[in-house]
Coordinates of C-alpha atoms in Angstrom, one line a residue:
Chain A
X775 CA 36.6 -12.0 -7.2
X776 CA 33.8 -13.0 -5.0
X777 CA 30.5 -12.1 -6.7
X778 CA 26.6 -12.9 -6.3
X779 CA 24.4 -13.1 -9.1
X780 CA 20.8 -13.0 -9.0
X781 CA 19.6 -13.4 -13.0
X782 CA 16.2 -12.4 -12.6
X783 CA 15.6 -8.8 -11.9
X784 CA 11.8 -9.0 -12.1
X785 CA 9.9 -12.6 -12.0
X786 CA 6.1 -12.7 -12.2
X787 CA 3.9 -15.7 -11.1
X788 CA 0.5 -16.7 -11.1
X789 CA -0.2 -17.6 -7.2
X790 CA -0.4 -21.1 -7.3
X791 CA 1.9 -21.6 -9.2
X792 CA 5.8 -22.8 -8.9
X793 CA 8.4 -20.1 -8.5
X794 CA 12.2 -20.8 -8.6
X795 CA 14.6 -17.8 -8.0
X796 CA 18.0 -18.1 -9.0
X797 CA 21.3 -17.6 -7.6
X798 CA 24.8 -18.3 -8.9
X799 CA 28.0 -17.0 -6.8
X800 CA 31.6 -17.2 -7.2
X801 CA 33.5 -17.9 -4.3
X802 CA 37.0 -19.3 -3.6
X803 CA 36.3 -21.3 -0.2
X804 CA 33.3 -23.4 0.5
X805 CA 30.5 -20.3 0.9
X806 CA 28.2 -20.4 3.5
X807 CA 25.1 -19.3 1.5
X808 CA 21.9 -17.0 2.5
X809 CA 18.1 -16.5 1.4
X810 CA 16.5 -13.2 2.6
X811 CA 13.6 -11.6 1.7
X812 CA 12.3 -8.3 2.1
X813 CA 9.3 -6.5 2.0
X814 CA 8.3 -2.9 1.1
X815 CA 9.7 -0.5 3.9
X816 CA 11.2 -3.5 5.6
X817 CA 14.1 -5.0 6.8
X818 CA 15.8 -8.7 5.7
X819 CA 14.3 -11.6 6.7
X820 CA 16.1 -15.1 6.6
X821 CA 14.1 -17.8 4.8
X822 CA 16.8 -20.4 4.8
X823 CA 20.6 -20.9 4.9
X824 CA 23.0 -23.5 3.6
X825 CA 26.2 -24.3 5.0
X826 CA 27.2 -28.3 4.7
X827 CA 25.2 -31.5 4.9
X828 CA 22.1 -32.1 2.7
X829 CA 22.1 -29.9 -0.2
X830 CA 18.7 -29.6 0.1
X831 CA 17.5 -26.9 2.7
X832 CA 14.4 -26.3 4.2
X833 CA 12.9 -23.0 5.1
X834 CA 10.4 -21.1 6.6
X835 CA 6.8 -20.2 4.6
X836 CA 7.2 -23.1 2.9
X837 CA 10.8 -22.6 0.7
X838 CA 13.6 -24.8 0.0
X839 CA 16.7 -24.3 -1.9
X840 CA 19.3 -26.6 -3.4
X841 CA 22.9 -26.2 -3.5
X842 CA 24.5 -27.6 -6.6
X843 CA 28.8 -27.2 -6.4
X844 CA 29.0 -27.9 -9.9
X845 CA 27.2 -25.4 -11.0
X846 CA 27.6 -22.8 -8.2
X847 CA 24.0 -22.5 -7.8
X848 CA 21.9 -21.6 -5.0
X849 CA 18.5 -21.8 -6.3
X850 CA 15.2 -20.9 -4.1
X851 CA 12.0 -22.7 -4.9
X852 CA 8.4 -22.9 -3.8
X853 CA 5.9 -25.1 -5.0
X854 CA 2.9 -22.9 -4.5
X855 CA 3.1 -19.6 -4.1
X856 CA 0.7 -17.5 -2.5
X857 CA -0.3 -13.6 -2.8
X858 CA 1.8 -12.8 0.5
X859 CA 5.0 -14.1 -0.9
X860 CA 5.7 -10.7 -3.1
X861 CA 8.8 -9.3 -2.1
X862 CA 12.0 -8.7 -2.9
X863 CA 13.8 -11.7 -2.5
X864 CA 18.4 -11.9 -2.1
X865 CA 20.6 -14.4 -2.3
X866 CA 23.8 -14.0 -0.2
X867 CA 27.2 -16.0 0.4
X868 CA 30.0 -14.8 3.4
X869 CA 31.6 -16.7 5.5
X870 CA 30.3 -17.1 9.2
X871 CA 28.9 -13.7 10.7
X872 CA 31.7 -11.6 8.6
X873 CA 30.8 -9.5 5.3
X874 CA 28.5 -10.4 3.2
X875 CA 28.3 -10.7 -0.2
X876 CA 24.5 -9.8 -1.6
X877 CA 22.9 -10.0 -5.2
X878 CA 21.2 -7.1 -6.8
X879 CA 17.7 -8.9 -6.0
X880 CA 15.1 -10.7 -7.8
X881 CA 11.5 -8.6 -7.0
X882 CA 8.4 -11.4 -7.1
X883 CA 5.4 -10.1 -8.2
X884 CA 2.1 -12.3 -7.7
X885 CA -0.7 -12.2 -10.1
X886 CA -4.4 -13.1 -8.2
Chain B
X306 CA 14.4 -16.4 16.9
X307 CA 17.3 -14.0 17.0
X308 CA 15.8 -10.2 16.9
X309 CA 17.2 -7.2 16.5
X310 CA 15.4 -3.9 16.5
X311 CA 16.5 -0.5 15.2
X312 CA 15.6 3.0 16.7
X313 CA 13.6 4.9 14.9
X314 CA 11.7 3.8 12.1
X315 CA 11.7 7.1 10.1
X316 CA 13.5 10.6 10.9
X317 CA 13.1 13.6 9.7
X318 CA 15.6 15.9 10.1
X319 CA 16.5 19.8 8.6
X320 CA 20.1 20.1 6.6
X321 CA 23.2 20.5 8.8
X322 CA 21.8 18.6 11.7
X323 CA 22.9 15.3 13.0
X324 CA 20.6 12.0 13.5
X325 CA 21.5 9.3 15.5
X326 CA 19.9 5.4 14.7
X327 CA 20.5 2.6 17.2
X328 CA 20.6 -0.8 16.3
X329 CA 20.3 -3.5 19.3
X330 CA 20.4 -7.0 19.5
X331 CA 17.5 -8.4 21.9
X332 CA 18.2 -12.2 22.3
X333 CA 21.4 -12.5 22.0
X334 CA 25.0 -10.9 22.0
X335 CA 26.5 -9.9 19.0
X336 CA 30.9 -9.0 18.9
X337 CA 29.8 -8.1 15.1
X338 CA 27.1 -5.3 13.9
X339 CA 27.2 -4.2 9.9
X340 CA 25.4 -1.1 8.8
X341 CA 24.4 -0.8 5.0
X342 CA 22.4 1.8 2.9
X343 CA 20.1 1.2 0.8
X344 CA 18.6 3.2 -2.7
X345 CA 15.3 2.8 -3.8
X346 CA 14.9 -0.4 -5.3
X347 CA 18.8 -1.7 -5.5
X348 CA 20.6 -4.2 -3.4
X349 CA 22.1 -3.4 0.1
X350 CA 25.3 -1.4 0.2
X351 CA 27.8 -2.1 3.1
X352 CA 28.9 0.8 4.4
X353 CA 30.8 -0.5 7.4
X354 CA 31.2 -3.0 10.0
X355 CA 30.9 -2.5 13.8
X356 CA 33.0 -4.5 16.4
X357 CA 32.2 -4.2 19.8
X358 CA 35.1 -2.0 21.6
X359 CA 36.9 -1.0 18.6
X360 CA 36.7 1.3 15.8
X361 CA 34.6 1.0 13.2
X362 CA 35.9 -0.9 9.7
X363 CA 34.6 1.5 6.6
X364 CA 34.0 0.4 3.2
X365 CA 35.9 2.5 0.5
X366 CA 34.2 5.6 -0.2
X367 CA 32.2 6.1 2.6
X368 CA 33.3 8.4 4.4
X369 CA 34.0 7.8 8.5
X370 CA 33.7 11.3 9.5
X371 CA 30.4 11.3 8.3
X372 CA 29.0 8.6 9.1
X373 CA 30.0 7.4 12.7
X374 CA 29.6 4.4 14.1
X375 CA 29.6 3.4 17.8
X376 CA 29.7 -0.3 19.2
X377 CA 29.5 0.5 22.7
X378 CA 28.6 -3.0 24.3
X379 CA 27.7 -6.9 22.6
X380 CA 23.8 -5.8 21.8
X381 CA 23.9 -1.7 20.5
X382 CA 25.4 -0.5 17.4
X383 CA 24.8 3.3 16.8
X384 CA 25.1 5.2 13.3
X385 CA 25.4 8.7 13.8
X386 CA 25.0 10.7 10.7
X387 CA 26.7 13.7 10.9
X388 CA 26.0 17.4 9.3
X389 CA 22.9 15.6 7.2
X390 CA 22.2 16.7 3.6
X391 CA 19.4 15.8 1.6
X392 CA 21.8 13.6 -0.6
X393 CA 22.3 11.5 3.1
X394 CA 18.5 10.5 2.8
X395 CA 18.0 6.6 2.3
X396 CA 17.2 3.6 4.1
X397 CA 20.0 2.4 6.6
X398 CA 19.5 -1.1 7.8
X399 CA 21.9 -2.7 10.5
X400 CA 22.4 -6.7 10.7
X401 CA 23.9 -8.2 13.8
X402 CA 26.2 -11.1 13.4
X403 CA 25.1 -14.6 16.2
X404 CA 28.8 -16.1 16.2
X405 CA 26.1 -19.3 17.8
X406 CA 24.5 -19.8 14.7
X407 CA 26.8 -18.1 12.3
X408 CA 24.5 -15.8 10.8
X409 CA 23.2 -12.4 10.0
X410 CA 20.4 -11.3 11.4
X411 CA 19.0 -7.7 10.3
X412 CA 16.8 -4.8 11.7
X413 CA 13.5 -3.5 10.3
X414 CA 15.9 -0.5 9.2
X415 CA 15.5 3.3 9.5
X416 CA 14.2 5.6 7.0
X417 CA 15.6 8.8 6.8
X418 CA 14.5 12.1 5.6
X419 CA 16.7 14.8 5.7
X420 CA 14.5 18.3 3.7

């Protein structure tokens, strides 16, 4: 069965500090694979998507994420975080604009 | 960037009435719209997905009589909940699907209240 999981239910970071948020899925085609984040009272906002090519993507506010087949991973990293980047963070997969899968979430919690 | 707006931001509503939340697409046109619920603090619930000019695709359990969806043209979605009970409060967030860049791209979602 396709699934999404998201490890981490609650991460806290020191701002400044490195944050990496992780995603497994399992899938039975290539998945096209999602980062959103959301915050309080808010809708989903897409930091970065993966869906062939470089495994390595680029997003926006300053997050990338690598996809690793091997391990089904979809991990999402930032190198600094800052005070603004508290949220709730999802990974998802689906397949072009059709249903998507989502993980529970991973809530980021920044510590001045 | 793709955008996509929902209308309104938060509703109030008494029990037994019915509430109506639109979900547009503003930059671009979208055969695909997807409405989910979601509880405080938990991970997005599908409840359905929207194609424009046909009825309505419901994920099991929820029910279609309830909860009715409308995808009138490429850009509006509407979620009409119907008969409202305080159980029915939540946030409902719509996503509209760019077949250009193969992605989902979701509203600010709608908060509803129902006392």
């Amino acid at each position: 069965a396709q699934s999404v999981t998201q490890p981490d239910i609650h991460i806290t970071v020191s701002e400044g500090a490195s944050l990496e948020l992780r995603c497994n899925y399992s899938y039975g085609a290539t998945p096209y694979l999602f980062w959103y984040v959301q915050s309080p009272g808010q809708g989903l906002q897409l930091l970065l998507k993966y869906f062939s090519g470089d495994t390595l993507v680029q997003g926006i506010k300053g997050f990338e994420a690598e996809f690793k087949r091997s391990q089904s991973s979809f991990n999402l990293r930032k190198p600094s975080v800052h005070w603004s980047d508290a949220a709730e963070y999802f990974c998802a997969v689906g397949e072009g604009t059709y249903k998507y899968i989502f993980g529970t979430g991973t809530r980021l919690k920044v510590l001045a | 960037g793709a955008v996509v707006s929902q209308h309104p931001s938060r509703v109030i509503c008494k029990s037994g009435t019915s509430v109506k939340i639109e979900c547009r697409s503003l930059d671009f046109q979208a055969t695909t719209m997807f409405w989910y619920r979601q509880f405080p603090k938990q991970s997005l619930m599908l409840m359905a997905t929207s194609n424009e000019g046909s009825k309505a695709t419901y994920e099991q359990g929820v029910e279609k009589d309830k909860f009715l969806i409308n995808h009138a043209s490429l850009t509006l979605s509407t979620l009409t909940v119907t008969s409202a009970h305080p159980e029915d409060s939540s946030f409902y967030i719509c996503s509209a699907g760019d077949t250009g860049t193969d992605t989902q791209y979701f509203g600010p979602g709608t908060r509803l209240t129902v006392l």
